[in-house]
Each structure stands twice: as structure tokens, then as C-alpha cells.
Amino acid sequence: MSDQRLPSRSEDFSEWYNQVVLRAELADYAPVRGCMVVRPYGWALWENIQAALDSRFKATGHVNAAFPLFIPMGFLEKEKDHVEGFSPQLAVVTIGGGEQLEEPLVVRPTSETIIGHMYAKWISSYRDLPVLINLWNSVVRWELRTKLFLRTTEFYWQEGHTAHATAEEALAETMQMLDVYADFAENEAAVPVIKGRKSGGEKFPGAVNSYSIEAMMGDTRALQAGTSHFLGDNFARAFDIQYLDRENTRQFVHTSSWGLSTRFIGAIIMVHGDDQGLVMPPRLAPYQAVIVPIFQDDAEQSAVLERVEAVKAQLAAFRVHVDRREGLRPGFKFHDWEMRGVPVRIEIGPKDVAQGTVTLARRDQPGKAGKRTWPQVGLEHSLSELLAEIQKSIYQRALDFQRAHTVEPADYEEFKQAVQQGWARAWWCGDPACENEIKDETKASNRCIPLDQPGGQGSCIHCGKPATEQAIFARAY
Ligand SMILES: [Zn+2]
């Protein structure tokens, strides 16, 4: 809590972000460098994200389970690309209970390997398939340059791991979960996303193909907000996950994995936030509305607080918080909840008590424009409509911003310009060397090859070779 002004978003986006996270009390720095403490307000947001995803996972047939934090080092070495990709980031335990361990243990950076080991044990027949398991846990990837929520050494996420009889089924699952993520992002978080396939250089270590949802942040940089991987039979071969099919022939299973993490909180902050601070999407906001009582003396106080309680009870279907803090001016409280991004502020003063009204202020329209007096009668309906309207309006604003900052450049000169100010969508040849040159020259990476393609053919924006697909290039988090 602080009266000090936030740094403005346009002046210093990065510092604005840090200050919003700290002052809104979403998270704090842990004593171990690169780790974060998620504070109750941030965790409440994460719990709402979890609930929205979990119900979607269950509706598509998945079940939750828990797997161990420690993985034998040898497991990671079984999949060549996987160990190569993750070894620079591993935390390894060599001592346990005061004794040197025979085999070092890795603190899980992700669970494909231990999942592979267990699935090999559990799967023997086509009747055992598919296996559709999701884990809610945290993982550790040693990071040198960290930023709260966006890149931390330990982070919270879910990881789904599925095994299927055929490649087609595993791929269908991979695409289904990409759709689930996009649906969650757009309809719960009001974050517009582009669904696409990762280039060879950007895919998950050990995957045949990786898919992602990419979102544009308020500074026009891209953020990979969720990933879904088609693993083919790579992990099945590494861990010998086989089953007997209907003809009694031994077959390798095909697997998928998919994850969305607390990084998504960073996306919510950077997509919707403004100079006043956070703007929470109503469907995920820890508090959808906050009631601020306004009074001068004791007589007013008791009448106002009585009305506040009645309104709170009337709004029992919503996540509503009453700001009962003593000795703070209402103006201070308004400012504080604005900074914390609560979608609707409900002011109740003596005049409202007398007239049977409340004053509602929309967070997405700061100042007088978003303020209106409403009758208390039927307030639950007005609030419900208002929250839905805010949800829609911040989504539309983010979508307009994304479209306004996405360019289809005509040549490489225009491309270089475009990626300084937003995203470039351009024909690309598919050559990893070409992708690397673009990155070296412009700092823009290949974010994804959108699933939605124009068709036909073009020539690569960088090397001019024939290209059959367009890709999105952008500077990224
Ligand atoms: Zn090229």
C-alpha cells in the first residue's frame, strides 16, 4: 500500500510491471534469488485460473494425480533431446539425509520422464488407453535472469500427460488442449491469442511438434501463454511404453503433454493494466467488486455500515469485499483498489442510504466516465450485466490493440521496422538458419506459425526462398 504514483506504463513498462506486482501484493521476492513468494491476492487469482482450467480439463475427460518432486537423473538421460534441452536448467540433489546419494536426483523441471516410467508399468493393453492425467504442481528450472511471474526458478503450473493408441489420437488431444487454452485465455482472462505451431528451433525438447497460444502484451512484445506438445512415440520408445493392440501385436503408445503456468498472471497484468495499475478480468478477479463505505460521523457510520451489510448479502453470488479499514480516506481507498484492478467499486454514503442507491465505478473506465448511480433494488442484476460488459470491453480493447500492432510487411526493410513496434506476420521458408539470422538482426523471434493460414505461396521475407506458410515474428518475453 502506498500513496506514491506508479511509474507510467509508456515511460518504463518494465518498472511499471515490477511495481504493480509488488504494490498490488500479488507476489514478492524470495530470499533465494529467482524464486518468488505468491501473496494471497496473487494466489487467489491463480486459484480462479486453476478452477477455470480444471473444469475444462475434467469436461474433456482428464483426471488429476500427483507425481514426485524428485526424478532419478538417469530418467532424463533416456530421451536425448529432452536432457540436452533441460540440463543447463536443472537443480540436482546429491546429498540426502547427510549421505551422498548413489544416483543424483533432479528436482523436476517437467514430468515427462517419470510419467513415461510409470505409464510403461501401467499400460499393457489397448484397454488401458487412453490415459488422460493432469498434475497441478510446481517445477524448478534454474534461471539466470528472472522476473516475477514471467520467469522464475520455481513456478506453479499444470502439466497434462496423455497416452494414446495412435498418433492421430495423440495429435487430436494435442490440438484439443490448445483449443482449451485459447478458450480459457479469451473467455476467462479476456486475453486474445493466436494459436500456432512452433518452429523447429522453438519447440519443446523431445517433441515432434509443439503448439502454443501467443498473446500481445501492452508494450507489443509477445508472450507464450500456454503450450501443447505432440510427442509422437519419442517418449514411448525411450521408456518402452508398449501395449497389445486388438490383433495382439505389440505397439508403442503415442503421447502428448501440455502446460499453462503462473506466467499467465504476467500476461493478465501486461495485457490489461494501465497507468493506474492492474485491471482484473471480472471472471478471474479475486474480488469482482469492492464496497467502500463513506461517512463523516458516528450517526452516518452506523446507517451506512448497515446498508453496506445489506448490499453485501444481496451480492452473495459475487466475490465482493468490504473495505472496513479505519482511518483511511475514501479517496485513498478508491485509489488503492484501482491500483489492485478490482473491476467494480461500489460506493455507499449517507445520500445513497437516504435514496436507496449505490454508486458504481468501472475500473476499465477510470474517472467520471465510468461512474454511475444505480438503484439498490435489482443491484445483483445490474452488477452481473456490468461485469459481463467490462469483460467484453477489455477483451475488445486488447484485440484492437493486437490488430493495430500487427503488420504484414512487404519487404525485409518494412519487417525490421514492424518488429520494433509490434508483430510482423510474414511468409517464412521454414529454414532454422534463416530464423536465426532474423533473430540476430532484429531481436525478433519466430513466435509461431499460425494455424490460420492464407493458403497459396509466397517468398520468405528474409531470404526470398519459396515459402508455403506465414509466421509471426516479434520480440518476446
Ligand atoms: Zn528464409
Tab-separated table of C-alpha atoms and ligand atoms in Angstrom:
chain	number	residue	atom	x	y	z
A	1	MET	CA	0.000	0.000	0.000
A	2	SER	CA	1.487	3.310	-0.991
A	3	ASP	CA	0.397	6.753	-1.984
A	4	GLN	CA	3.294	7.104	-4.385
A	5	ARG	CA	2.494	7.326	-8.067
A	6	LEU	CA	3.285	4.298	-10.220
A	7	PRO	CA	5.843	4.785	-12.965
A	8	SER	CA	3.894	5.363	-16.172
A	9	ARG	CA	3.465	2.410	-18.478
A	10	SER	CA	4.689	4.227	-21.564
A	11	GLU	CA	7.781	5.660	-19.848
A	12	ASP	CA	9.097	2.455	-18.325
A	13	PHE	CA	6.959	-0.611	-18.974
A	14	SER	CA	9.302	-2.982	-17.173
A	15	GLU	CA	9.462	-0.923	-13.972
A	16	TRP	CA	5.709	-0.282	-14.164
A	17	TYR	CA	5.230	-4.073	-14.231
A	18	ASN	CA	7.516	-4.713	-11.244
A	19	GLN	CA	5.840	-2.008	-9.179
A	20	VAL	CA	2.325	-3.228	-9.996
A	21	VAL	CA	3.203	-6.786	-8.934
A	22	LEU	CA	4.728	-5.604	-5.655
A	23	ARG	CA	2.262	-2.846	-4.736
A	24	ALA	CA	-0.851	-4.822	-5.652
A	25	GLU	CA	0.610	-7.508	-3.357
A	26	LEU	CA	0.466	-10.228	-5.977
A	27	ALA	CA	3.981	-11.515	-5.287
A	28	ASP	CA	7.258	-10.665	-3.589
A	29	TYR	CA	10.910	-11.600	-3.996
A	30	ALA	CA	12.028	-14.681	-2.048
A	31	PRO	CA	15.370	-14.864	-0.189
A	32	VAL	CA	16.636	-17.323	-2.834
A	33	ARG	CA	17.411	-15.389	-5.974
A	34	GLY	CA	14.979	-16.092	-8.790
A	35	CYS	CA	12.275	-17.534	-6.546
A	36	MET	CA	9.016	-15.778	-5.787
A	37	VAL	CA	6.527	-15.723	-2.965
A	38	VAL	CA	2.974	-15.607	-4.295
A	39	ARG	CA	0.976	-13.492	-1.872
A	40	PRO	CA	-2.697	-14.178	-1.026
A	41	TYR	CA	-4.066	-11.717	-3.616
A	42	GLY	CA	-1.921	-13.283	-6.355
A	43	TRP	CA	-2.748	-16.798	-5.204
A	44	ALA	CA	-6.492	-16.023	-5.223
A	45	LEU	CA	-6.098	-15.044	-8.882
A	46	TRP	CA	-4.189	-18.283	-9.541
A	47	GLU	CA	-6.915	-20.297	-7.785
A	48	ASN	CA	-9.510	-18.782	-10.101
A	49	ILE	CA	-7.307	-19.590	-13.100
A	50	GLN	CA	-6.955	-23.144	-11.784
A	51	ALA	CA	-10.714	-23.545	-11.314
A	52	ALA	CA	-11.461	-22.293	-14.839
A	53	LEU	CA	-8.889	-24.661	-16.373
A	54	ASP	CA	-9.610	-27.634	-14.148
A	55	SER	CA	-13.305	-27.699	-15.028
A	56	ARG	CA	-12.346	-27.639	-18.723
A	57	PHE	CA	-9.850	-30.488	-18.234
A	58	LYS	CA	-12.449	-32.606	-16.465
A	59	ALA	CA	-15.101	-31.842	-19.071
A	60	THR	CA	-12.702	-33.287	-21.673
A	61	GLY	CA	-12.184	-36.498	-19.699
A	62	HIS	CA	-8.997	-35.796	-17.738
A	63	VAL	CA	-8.291	-36.726	-14.121
A	64	ASN	CA	-5.813	-35.244	-11.644
A	65	ALA	CA	-2.967	-37.083	-9.894
A	66	ALA	CA	0.268	-36.259	-8.041
A	67	PHE	CA	3.772	-37.288	-9.069
A	68	PRO	CA	7.017	-36.904	-7.072
A	69	LEU	CA	9.199	-33.812	-6.967
A	70	PHE	CA	12.387	-35.899	-7.367
A	71	ILE	CA	13.289	-37.713	-10.561
A	72	PRO	CA	16.316	-40.041	-10.912
A	73	MET	CA	18.959	-38.309	-13.067
A	74	GLY	CA	19.105	-41.376	-15.326
A	75	PHE	CA	15.484	-40.874	-16.406
A	76	LEU	CA	16.268	-37.561	-18.043
A	77	GLU	CA	19.156	-39.067	-19.960
A	78	LYS	CA	16.851	-41.569	-21.686
A	79	GLU	CA	15.487	-39.018	-24.142
A	80	LYS	CA	18.407	-37.367	-25.919
A	81	ASP	CA	16.794	-34.062	-26.959
A	82	HIS	CA	14.990	-33.767	-23.646
A	83	VAL	CA	18.140	-33.970	-21.493
A	84	GLU	CA	20.013	-31.681	-23.889
A	85	GLY	CA	17.279	-29.075	-23.669
A	86	PHE	CA	16.890	-29.162	-19.907
A	87	SER	CA	20.356	-29.908	-18.472
A	88	PRO	CA	21.522	-26.259	-18.265
A	89	GLN	CA	18.475	-25.521	-16.090
A	90	LEU	CA	18.499	-28.489	-13.722
A	91	ALA	CA	18.685	-28.365	-9.931
A	92	VAL	CA	20.302	-31.606	-8.776
A	93	VAL	CA	20.247	-33.165	-5.297
A	94	THR	CA	23.348	-35.185	-4.448
A	95	ILE	CA	23.043	-35.459	-0.665
A	96	GLY	CA	20.070	-36.885	1.247
A	97	GLY	CA	19.880	-37.445	4.989
A	98	GLY	CA	23.531	-36.477	5.304
A	99	GLU	CA	24.736	-39.134	2.862
A	100	GLN	CA	25.964	-38.957	-0.704
A	101	LEU	CA	23.230	-40.400	-2.941
A	102	GLU	CA	24.085	-43.318	-5.221
A	103	GLU	CA	22.237	-41.660	-8.056
A	104	PRO	CA	21.700	-37.893	-8.112
A	105	LEU	CA	18.076	-36.731	-8.105
A	106	VAL	CA	16.753	-33.985	-10.298
A	107	VAL	CA	14.147	-31.578	-8.945
A	108	ARG	CA	11.515	-31.948	-11.675
A	109	PRO	CA	11.797	-29.350	-14.453
A	110	THR	CA	8.741	-31.087	-16.030
A	111	SER	CA	7.456	-34.643	-15.561
A	112	GLU	CA	7.542	-36.400	-18.980
A	113	THR	CA	10.259	-38.821	-17.895
A	114	ILE	CA	8.762	-40.021	-14.638
A	115	ILE	CA	5.366	-40.147	-16.321
A	116	GLY	CA	6.934	-42.318	-19.052
A	117	HIS	CA	8.386	-44.650	-16.441
A	118	MET	CA	5.050	-45.107	-14.669
A	119	TYR	CA	2.956	-45.341	-17.835
A	120	ALA	CA	5.216	-48.190	-19.025
A	121	LYS	CA	4.231	-50.018	-15.849
A	122	TRP	CA	0.509	-49.205	-16.043
A	123	ILE	CA	-0.187	-49.680	-19.734
A	124	SER	CA	-0.192	-53.160	-21.229
A	125	SER	CA	-3.309	-53.440	-23.384
A	126	TYR	CA	-5.341	-51.279	-25.738
A	127	ARG	CA	-7.991	-51.453	-22.992
A	128	ASP	CA	-5.734	-49.312	-20.761
A	129	LEU	CA	-5.806	-46.451	-23.288
A	130	PRO	CA	-6.117	-43.558	-23.432
A	131	VAL	CA	-4.534	-42.377	-20.181
A	132	LEU	CA	-5.521	-38.767	-19.531
A	133	ILE	CA	-3.776	-37.409	-16.424
A	134	ASN	CA	-3.152	-33.850	-15.306
A	135	LEU	CA	-0.869	-32.654	-12.482
A	136	TRP	CA	-1.125	-29.384	-10.547
A	137	ASN	CA	2.332	-28.753	-9.106
A	138	SER	CA	5.435	-26.592	-9.214
A	139	VAL	CA	8.622	-27.198	-11.172
A	140	VAL	CA	12.171	-25.863	-10.978
A	141	ARG	CA	14.228	-24.525	-13.882
A	142	TRP	CA	17.354	-22.645	-12.874
A	143	GLU	CA	17.060	-19.185	-14.394
A	144	LEU	CA	19.733	-16.520	-14.526
A	145	ARG	CA	17.567	-13.561	-15.500
A	146	THR	CA	14.300	-13.600	-13.628
A	147	LYS	CA	11.150	-11.501	-13.406
A	148	LEU	CA	8.197	-12.094	-11.076
A	149	PHE	CA	5.642	-14.458	-12.687
A	150	LEU	CA	7.270	-14.261	-16.127
A	151	ARG	CA	10.440	-16.176	-15.445
A	152	THR	CA	11.182	-17.577	-12.005
A	153	THR	CA	13.319	-20.516	-10.900
A	154	GLU	CA	10.334	-22.243	-9.339
A	155	PHE	CA	6.900	-21.702	-10.829
A	156	TYR	CA	3.428	-23.152	-10.444
A	157	TRP	CA	1.574	-24.752	-13.314
A	158	GLN	CA	-0.389	-27.688	-14.513
A	159	GLU	CA	1.111	-30.336	-16.733
A	160	GLY	CA	-1.141	-32.708	-18.638
A	161	HIS	CA	0.283	-36.043	-19.828
A	162	THR	CA	-1.674	-38.352	-22.059
A	163	ALA	CA	-1.014	-41.675	-23.788
A	164	HIS	CA	-2.937	-42.938	-26.810
A	165	ALA	CA	-3.120	-45.947	-29.098
A	166	THR	CA	-2.394	-43.997	-32.274
A	167	ALA	CA	-0.509	-40.927	-33.448
A	168	GLU	CA	-3.774	-39.482	-34.787
A	169	GLU	CA	-5.419	-39.680	-31.362
A	170	ALA	CA	-2.410	-38.134	-29.617
A	171	LEU	CA	-2.344	-35.309	-32.149
A	172	ALA	CA	-6.102	-34.763	-31.770
A	173	GLU	CA	-5.581	-34.498	-27.999
A	174	THR	CA	-2.712	-32.020	-28.519
A	175	MET	CA	-4.933	-29.799	-30.654
A	176	GLN	CA	-7.923	-30.163	-28.328
A	177	MET	CA	-5.871	-28.875	-25.383
A	178	LEU	CA	-4.546	-25.971	-27.448
A	179	ASP	CA	-8.200	-25.062	-28.081
A	180	VAL	CA	-8.954	-25.397	-24.360
A	181	TYR	CA	-6.139	-22.938	-23.580
A	182	ALA	CA	-7.317	-20.483	-26.221
A	183	ASP	CA	-10.885	-20.712	-24.928
A	184	PHE	CA	-9.691	-20.109	-21.374
A	185	ALA	CA	-7.463	-17.180	-22.406
A	186	GLU	CA	-10.137	-15.417	-24.441
A	187	ASN	CA	-13.281	-16.163	-22.458
A	188	GLU	CA	-11.961	-16.149	-18.889
A	189	ALA	CA	-8.911	-13.882	-18.981
A	190	ALA	CA	-10.119	-11.651	-21.856
A	191	VAL	CA	-6.693	-12.144	-23.466
A	192	PRO	CA	-6.842	-12.544	-27.273
A	193	VAL	CA	-4.405	-15.164	-28.542
A	194	ILE	CA	-3.029	-16.585	-31.764
A	195	LYS	CA	-2.896	-20.370	-31.959
A	196	GLY	CA	0.051	-21.759	-33.856
A	197	ARG	CA	2.772	-24.329	-34.332
A	198	LYS	CA	6.270	-23.676	-33.030
A	199	SER	CA	9.165	-23.687	-35.476
A	200	GLY	CA	11.766	-26.469	-35.172
A	201	GLY	CA	14.066	-24.171	-33.224
A	202	GLU	CA	11.431	-23.130	-30.704
A	203	LYS	CA	9.758	-26.486	-29.993
A	204	PHE	CA	9.832	-28.424	-26.710
A	205	PRO	CA	12.896	-30.680	-26.291
A	206	GLY	CA	11.705	-34.172	-27.206
A	207	ALA	CA	8.529	-33.137	-29.034
A	208	VAL	CA	7.643	-33.935	-32.643
A	209	ASN	CA	5.678	-30.695	-32.782
A	210	SER	CA	4.855	-28.011	-30.240
A	211	TYR	CA	1.879	-25.683	-30.396
A	212	SER	CA	1.324	-22.501	-28.435
A	213	ILE	CA	-1.024	-19.657	-27.787
A	214	GLU	CA	0.747	-16.307	-28.194
A	215	ALA	CA	-0.541	-13.071	-26.695
A	216	MET	CA	0.488	-9.467	-27.314
A	217	MET	CA	1.462	-7.566	-24.177
A	218	GLY	CA	0.822	-3.841	-23.633
A	219	ASP	CA	4.339	-2.996	-24.866
A	220	THR	CA	3.631	-5.052	-28.059
A	221	ARG	CA	6.037	-7.844	-27.093
A	222	ALA	CA	4.774	-11.420	-27.408
A	223	LEU	CA	4.257	-13.851	-24.567
A	224	GLN	CA	3.885	-17.602	-24.999
A	225	ALA	CA	0.913	-18.126	-22.723
A	226	GLY	CA	0.376	-21.882	-22.945
A	227	THR	CA	1.845	-24.833	-24.849
A	228	SER	CA	0.652	-28.209	-26.089
A	229	HIS	CA	3.125	-30.785	-27.380
A	230	PHE	CA	2.679	-33.735	-29.701
A	231	LEU	CA	5.405	-36.125	-28.532
A	232	GLY	CA	4.784	-38.886	-31.089
A	233	ASP	CA	6.355	-42.126	-29.843
A	234	ASN	CA	9.615	-40.430	-28.725
A	235	PHE	CA	8.960	-40.892	-25.010
A	236	ALA	CA	7.225	-44.236	-25.570
A	237	ARG	CA	10.413	-45.574	-27.194
A	238	ALA	CA	12.671	-44.012	-24.549
A	239	PHE	CA	10.615	-45.527	-21.714
A	240	ASP	CA	9.334	-48.619	-23.508
A	241	ILE	CA	5.631	-47.814	-23.160
A	242	GLN	CA	4.013	-50.567	-25.202
A	243	TYR	CA	0.588	-52.151	-25.418
A	244	LEU	CA	-1.009	-55.128	-27.104
A	245	ASP	CA	-3.481	-53.987	-29.744
A	246	ARG	CA	-6.709	-55.788	-30.732
A	247	GLU	CA	-4.717	-58.114	-33.001
A	248	ASN	CA	-2.405	-58.940	-30.092
A	249	THR	CA	0.520	-57.089	-31.667
A	250	ARG	CA	2.873	-55.006	-29.522
A	251	GLN	CA	2.713	-51.278	-30.321
A	252	PHE	CA	4.266	-48.159	-28.903
A	253	VAL	CA	1.826	-45.632	-27.462
A	254	HIS	CA	1.807	-42.013	-28.659
A	255	THR	CA	1.878	-39.270	-26.070
A	256	SER	CA	1.104	-35.600	-25.554
A	257	SER	CA	1.903	-33.071	-22.852
A	258	TRP	CA	0.541	-29.579	-22.257
A	259	GLY	CA	1.060	-26.843	-19.696
A	260	LEU	CA	-0.044	-23.425	-18.551
A	261	SER	CA	1.710	-21.673	-15.676
A	262	THR	CA	1.671	-18.708	-13.294
A	263	ARG	CA	3.330	-16.914	-16.204
A	264	PHE	CA	-0.221	-16.332	-17.374
A	265	ILE	CA	-0.658	-13.924	-14.449
A	266	GLY	CA	2.076	-11.841	-16.081
A	267	ALA	CA	0.008	-11.834	-19.274
A	268	ILE	CA	-3.107	-10.617	-17.449
A	269	ILE	CA	-1.109	-7.783	-15.887
A	270	MET	CA	0.607	-6.731	-19.104
A	271	VAL	CA	-2.389	-7.054	-21.417
A	272	HIS	CA	-4.976	-5.197	-19.337
A	273	GLY	CA	-3.053	-2.939	-16.924
A	274	ASP	CA	-2.892	0.849	-17.282
A	275	ASP	CA	-1.134	3.792	-15.620
A	276	GLN	CA	-3.349	3.382	-12.532
A	277	GLY	CA	-2.255	-0.243	-12.124
A	278	LEU	CA	-3.932	-3.609	-12.609
A	279	VAL	CA	-7.162	-4.240	-14.463
A	280	MET	CA	-8.512	-7.665	-13.483
A	281	PRO	CA	-10.798	-9.541	-15.888
A	282	PRO	CA	-14.091	-9.891	-13.959
A	283	ARG	CA	-14.335	-13.656	-14.473
A	284	LEU	CA	-10.971	-14.261	-12.754
A	285	ALA	CA	-10.730	-11.284	-10.374
A	286	PRO	CA	-10.177	-12.268	-6.721
A	287	TYR	CA	-12.690	-9.532	-5.860
A	288	GLN	CA	-15.215	-8.710	-8.565
A	289	ALA	CA	-16.425	-5.721	-6.577
A	290	VAL	CA	-15.259	-3.858	-3.517
A	291	ILE	CA	-17.612	-1.837	-1.328
A	292	VAL	CA	-16.218	1.386	0.127
A	293	PRO	CA	-18.396	2.881	2.899
A	294	ILE	CA	-18.379	6.701	3.075
A	295	PHE	CA	-19.336	8.617	6.239
A	296	GLN	CA	-18.365	11.652	8.349
A	297	ASP	CA	-19.669	10.961	11.858
A	298	ASP	CA	-20.914	8.139	14.097
A	299	ALA	CA	-24.587	8.555	13.154
A	300	GLU	CA	-23.767	8.337	9.462
A	301	GLN	CA	-21.399	5.464	10.110
A	302	SER	CA	-23.977	3.125	11.635
A	303	ALA	CA	-26.585	3.844	8.933
A	304	VAL	CA	-24.019	3.409	6.140
A	305	LEU	CA	-22.497	0.217	7.545
A	306	GLU	CA	-25.937	-1.294	7.990
A	307	ARG	CA	-26.678	-0.626	4.315
A	308	VAL	CA	-23.257	-1.968	3.326
A	309	GLU	CA	-24.040	-5.274	5.046
A	310	ALA	CA	-27.406	-5.480	3.284
A	311	VAL	CA	-25.782	-4.862	-0.111
A	312	LYS	CA	-23.053	-7.406	0.616
A	313	ALA	CA	-25.728	-10.014	1.420
A	314	GLN	CA	-27.659	-9.070	-1.706
A	315	LEU	CA	-24.493	-9.709	-3.780
A	316	ALA	CA	-23.695	-13.091	-2.201
A	317	ALA	CA	-23.356	-14.679	-5.653
A	318	PHE	CA	-20.320	-12.487	-6.422
A	319	ARG	CA	-16.836	-12.198	-4.955
A	320	VAL	CA	-17.366	-8.980	-3.002
A	321	HIS	CA	-15.051	-7.403	-0.441
A	322	VAL	CA	-15.989	-4.687	2.023
A	323	ASP	CA	-13.154	-2.249	2.774
A	324	ARG	CA	-13.610	-1.744	6.515
A	325	ARG	CA	-10.139	-0.302	7.112
A	326	GLU	CA	-10.337	2.506	9.651
A	327	GLY	CA	-8.593	5.860	9.494
A	328	LEU	CA	-8.189	5.888	5.707
A	329	ARG	CA	-9.865	8.463	3.483
A	330	PRO	CA	-12.320	7.080	0.884
A	331	GLY	CA	-10.191	8.721	-1.830
A	332	PHE	CA	-7.195	6.711	-0.696
A	333	LYS	CA	-9.240	3.521	-0.777
A	334	PHE	CA	-10.557	4.282	-4.286
A	335	HIS	CA	-7.009	4.741	-5.488
A	336	ASP	CA	-5.815	1.577	-3.747
A	337	TRP	CA	-8.496	-0.679	-5.262
A	338	GLU	CA	-7.984	0.917	-8.646
A	339	MET	CA	-4.312	0.007	-8.422
A	340	ARG	CA	-5.285	-3.563	-7.466
A	341	GLY	CA	-7.563	-3.782	-10.501
A	342	VAL	CA	-10.919	-4.590	-8.887
A	343	PRO	CA	-13.440	-4.417	-11.785
A	344	VAL	CA	-16.190	-2.534	-9.934
A	345	ARG	CA	-16.108	-0.197	-6.936
A	346	ILE	CA	-19.347	0.248	-5.025
A	347	GLU	CA	-19.541	3.491	-3.034
A	348	ILE	CA	-22.203	3.775	-0.359
A	349	GLY	CA	-22.655	7.069	1.516
A	350	PRO	CA	-25.416	8.784	3.551
A	351	LYS	CA	-27.071	10.121	0.407
A	352	ASP	CA	-27.249	6.604	-1.038
A	353	VAL	CA	-28.790	5.342	2.204
A	354	ALA	CA	-31.457	8.068	2.022
A	355	GLN	CA	-32.219	7.491	-1.677
A	356	GLY	CA	-31.879	3.713	-1.864
A	357	THR	CA	-28.991	3.939	-4.322
A	358	VAL	CA	-25.338	2.985	-4.694
A	359	THR	CA	-22.610	4.464	-6.863
A	360	LEU	CA	-20.804	2.052	-9.167
A	361	ALA	CA	-17.415	2.897	-10.690
A	362	ARG	CA	-15.911	0.815	-13.502
A	363	ARG	CA	-12.189	0.112	-13.287
A	364	ASP	CA	-11.837	-0.102	-17.076
A	365	GLN	CA	-13.130	3.492	-17.412
A	366	PRO	CA	-11.329	5.469	-14.713
A	367	GLY	CA	-12.780	8.806	-13.588
A	368	LYS	CA	-16.257	10.288	-14.050
A	369	ALA	CA	-16.938	8.465	-17.348
A	370	GLY	CA	-17.191	5.091	-15.625
A	371	LYS	CA	-19.208	6.255	-12.610
A	372	ARG	CA	-22.999	5.917	-12.285
A	373	THR	CA	-25.679	5.880	-9.626
A	374	TRP	CA	-27.842	2.782	-9.569
A	375	PRO	CA	-30.895	1.776	-7.534
A	376	GLN	CA	-30.107	-0.779	-4.854
A	377	VAL	CA	-33.169	-2.727	-5.936
A	378	GLY	CA	-32.055	-5.256	-8.545
A	379	LEU	CA	-28.387	-4.418	-7.985
A	380	GLU	CA	-27.425	-8.095	-8.386
A	381	HIS	CA	-28.679	-7.966	-11.993
A	382	SER	CA	-27.047	-4.613	-12.760
A	383	LEU	CA	-23.720	-5.833	-11.369
A	384	SER	CA	-23.896	-9.068	-13.320
A	385	GLU	CA	-24.504	-7.148	-16.550
A	386	LEU	CA	-21.838	-4.600	-15.769
A	387	LEU	CA	-19.203	-7.286	-15.093
A	388	ALA	CA	-20.074	-9.030	-18.368
A	389	GLU	CA	-19.789	-5.714	-20.195
A	390	ILE	CA	-16.373	-4.983	-18.641
A	391	GLN	CA	-15.176	-8.476	-19.556
A	392	LYS	CA	-16.239	-7.914	-23.167
A	393	SER	CA	-14.889	-4.410	-23.356
A	394	ILE	CA	-11.373	-5.202	-22.078
A	395	TYR	CA	-11.186	-8.181	-24.452
A	396	GLN	CA	-12.164	-5.962	-27.370
A	397	ARG	CA	-9.633	-3.314	-26.341
A	398	ALA	CA	-6.853	-5.932	-26.218
A	399	LEU	CA	-7.914	-7.378	-29.576
A	400	ASP	CA	-7.984	-3.934	-31.210
A	401	PHE	CA	-4.512	-3.261	-29.817
A	402	GLN	CA	-3.168	-6.580	-31.115
A	403	ARG	CA	-4.614	-5.944	-34.587
A	404	ALA	CA	-3.406	-2.358	-34.691
A	405	HIS	CA	0.135	-3.505	-33.928
A	406	THR	CA	0.321	-6.464	-36.298
A	407	VAL	CA	1.721	-5.679	-39.721
A	408	GLU	CA	2.135	-7.707	-42.912
A	409	PRO	CA	5.357	-6.174	-44.195
A	410	ALA	CA	6.013	-6.009	-47.930
A	411	ASP	CA	9.783	-6.425	-47.655
A	412	TYR	CA	12.551	-7.010	-45.134
A	413	GLU	CA	13.061	-3.285	-44.535
A	414	GLU	CA	9.414	-2.929	-43.527
A	415	PHE	CA	9.730	-6.125	-41.496
A	416	LYS	CA	12.614	-4.685	-39.449
A	417	GLN	CA	10.551	-1.590	-38.762
A	418	ALA	CA	7.444	-3.598	-37.880
A	419	VAL	CA	9.077	-5.767	-35.215
A	420	GLN	CA	10.301	-2.646	-33.404
A	421	GLN	CA	6.693	-1.531	-32.981
A	422	GLY	CA	4.745	-4.784	-32.787
A	423	TRP	CA	4.284	-8.092	-34.556
A	424	ALA	CA	5.116	-8.933	-38.137
A	425	ARG	CA	3.198	-11.635	-39.943
A	426	ALA	CA	5.177	-12.756	-42.952
A	427	TRP	CA	5.957	-15.619	-45.331
A	428	TRP	CA	8.798	-17.717	-43.994
A	429	CYS	CA	10.765	-20.502	-45.673
A	430	GLY	CA	10.972	-22.845	-42.672
A	431	ASP	CA	14.786	-22.909	-42.561
A	432	PRO	CA	16.177	-22.731	-38.976
A	433	ALA	CA	19.279	-20.881	-40.206
A	434	CYS	CA	17.074	-18.183	-41.758
A	435	GLU	CA	15.120	-17.889	-38.491
A	436	ASN	CA	18.356	-17.439	-36.529
A	437	GLU	CA	19.588	-14.717	-38.861
A	438	ILE	CA	16.323	-12.839	-38.430
A	439	LYS	CA	16.697	-13.108	-34.660
A	440	ASP	CA	20.316	-11.918	-34.706
A	441	GLU	CA	19.495	-8.980	-36.947
A	442	THR	CA	16.225	-7.825	-35.391
A	443	LYS	CA	15.923	-9.465	-31.909
A	444	ALA	CA	12.555	-10.765	-33.096
A	445	SER	CA	11.957	-14.494	-32.729
A	446	ASN	CA	9.581	-16.755	-34.593
A	447	ARG	CA	6.613	-16.871	-32.211
A	448	CYS	CA	4.530	-19.376	-34.125
A	449	ILE	CA	3.249	-20.455	-37.486
A	450	PRO	CA	-0.444	-19.605	-37.059
A	451	LEU	CA	-2.896	-22.464	-37.630
A	452	ASP	CA	-4.955	-19.973	-39.563
A	453	GLN	CA	-3.043	-19.640	-42.876
A	454	PRO	CA	-3.982	-17.721	-46.018
A	455	GLY	CA	-3.021	-20.656	-48.270
A	456	GLY	CA	-1.077	-20.334	-51.501
A	457	GLN	CA	2.584	-19.428	-51.662
A	458	GLY	CA	4.889	-16.512	-51.094
A	459	SER	CA	8.563	-15.786	-50.799
A	460	CYS	CA	10.405	-15.728	-47.476
A	461	ILE	CA	10.515	-12.237	-46.005
A	462	HIS	CA	14.227	-12.652	-45.208
A	463	CYS	CA	15.897	-14.956	-47.737
A	464	GLY	CA	13.368	-14.785	-50.575
A	465	LYS	CA	13.134	-18.576	-50.995
A	466	PRO	CA	9.687	-20.052	-51.719
A	467	ALA	CA	7.502	-20.269	-48.616
A	468	THR	CA	4.203	-22.057	-48.058
A	469	GLU	CA	3.413	-20.714	-44.583
A	470	GLN	CA	3.324	-17.410	-42.778
A	471	ALA	CA	4.852	-16.975	-39.328
A	472	ILE	CA	4.558	-14.351	-36.625
A	473	PHE	CA	7.790	-12.672	-35.629
A	474	ALA	CA	8.093	-10.497	-32.547
A	475	ARG	CA	10.278	-9.515	-29.666
A	476	ALA	CA	9.160	-11.768	-26.830
A	477	TYR	CA	9.230	-12.329	-23.090
B	1	ZN	ZN	14.021	-17.747	-45.262
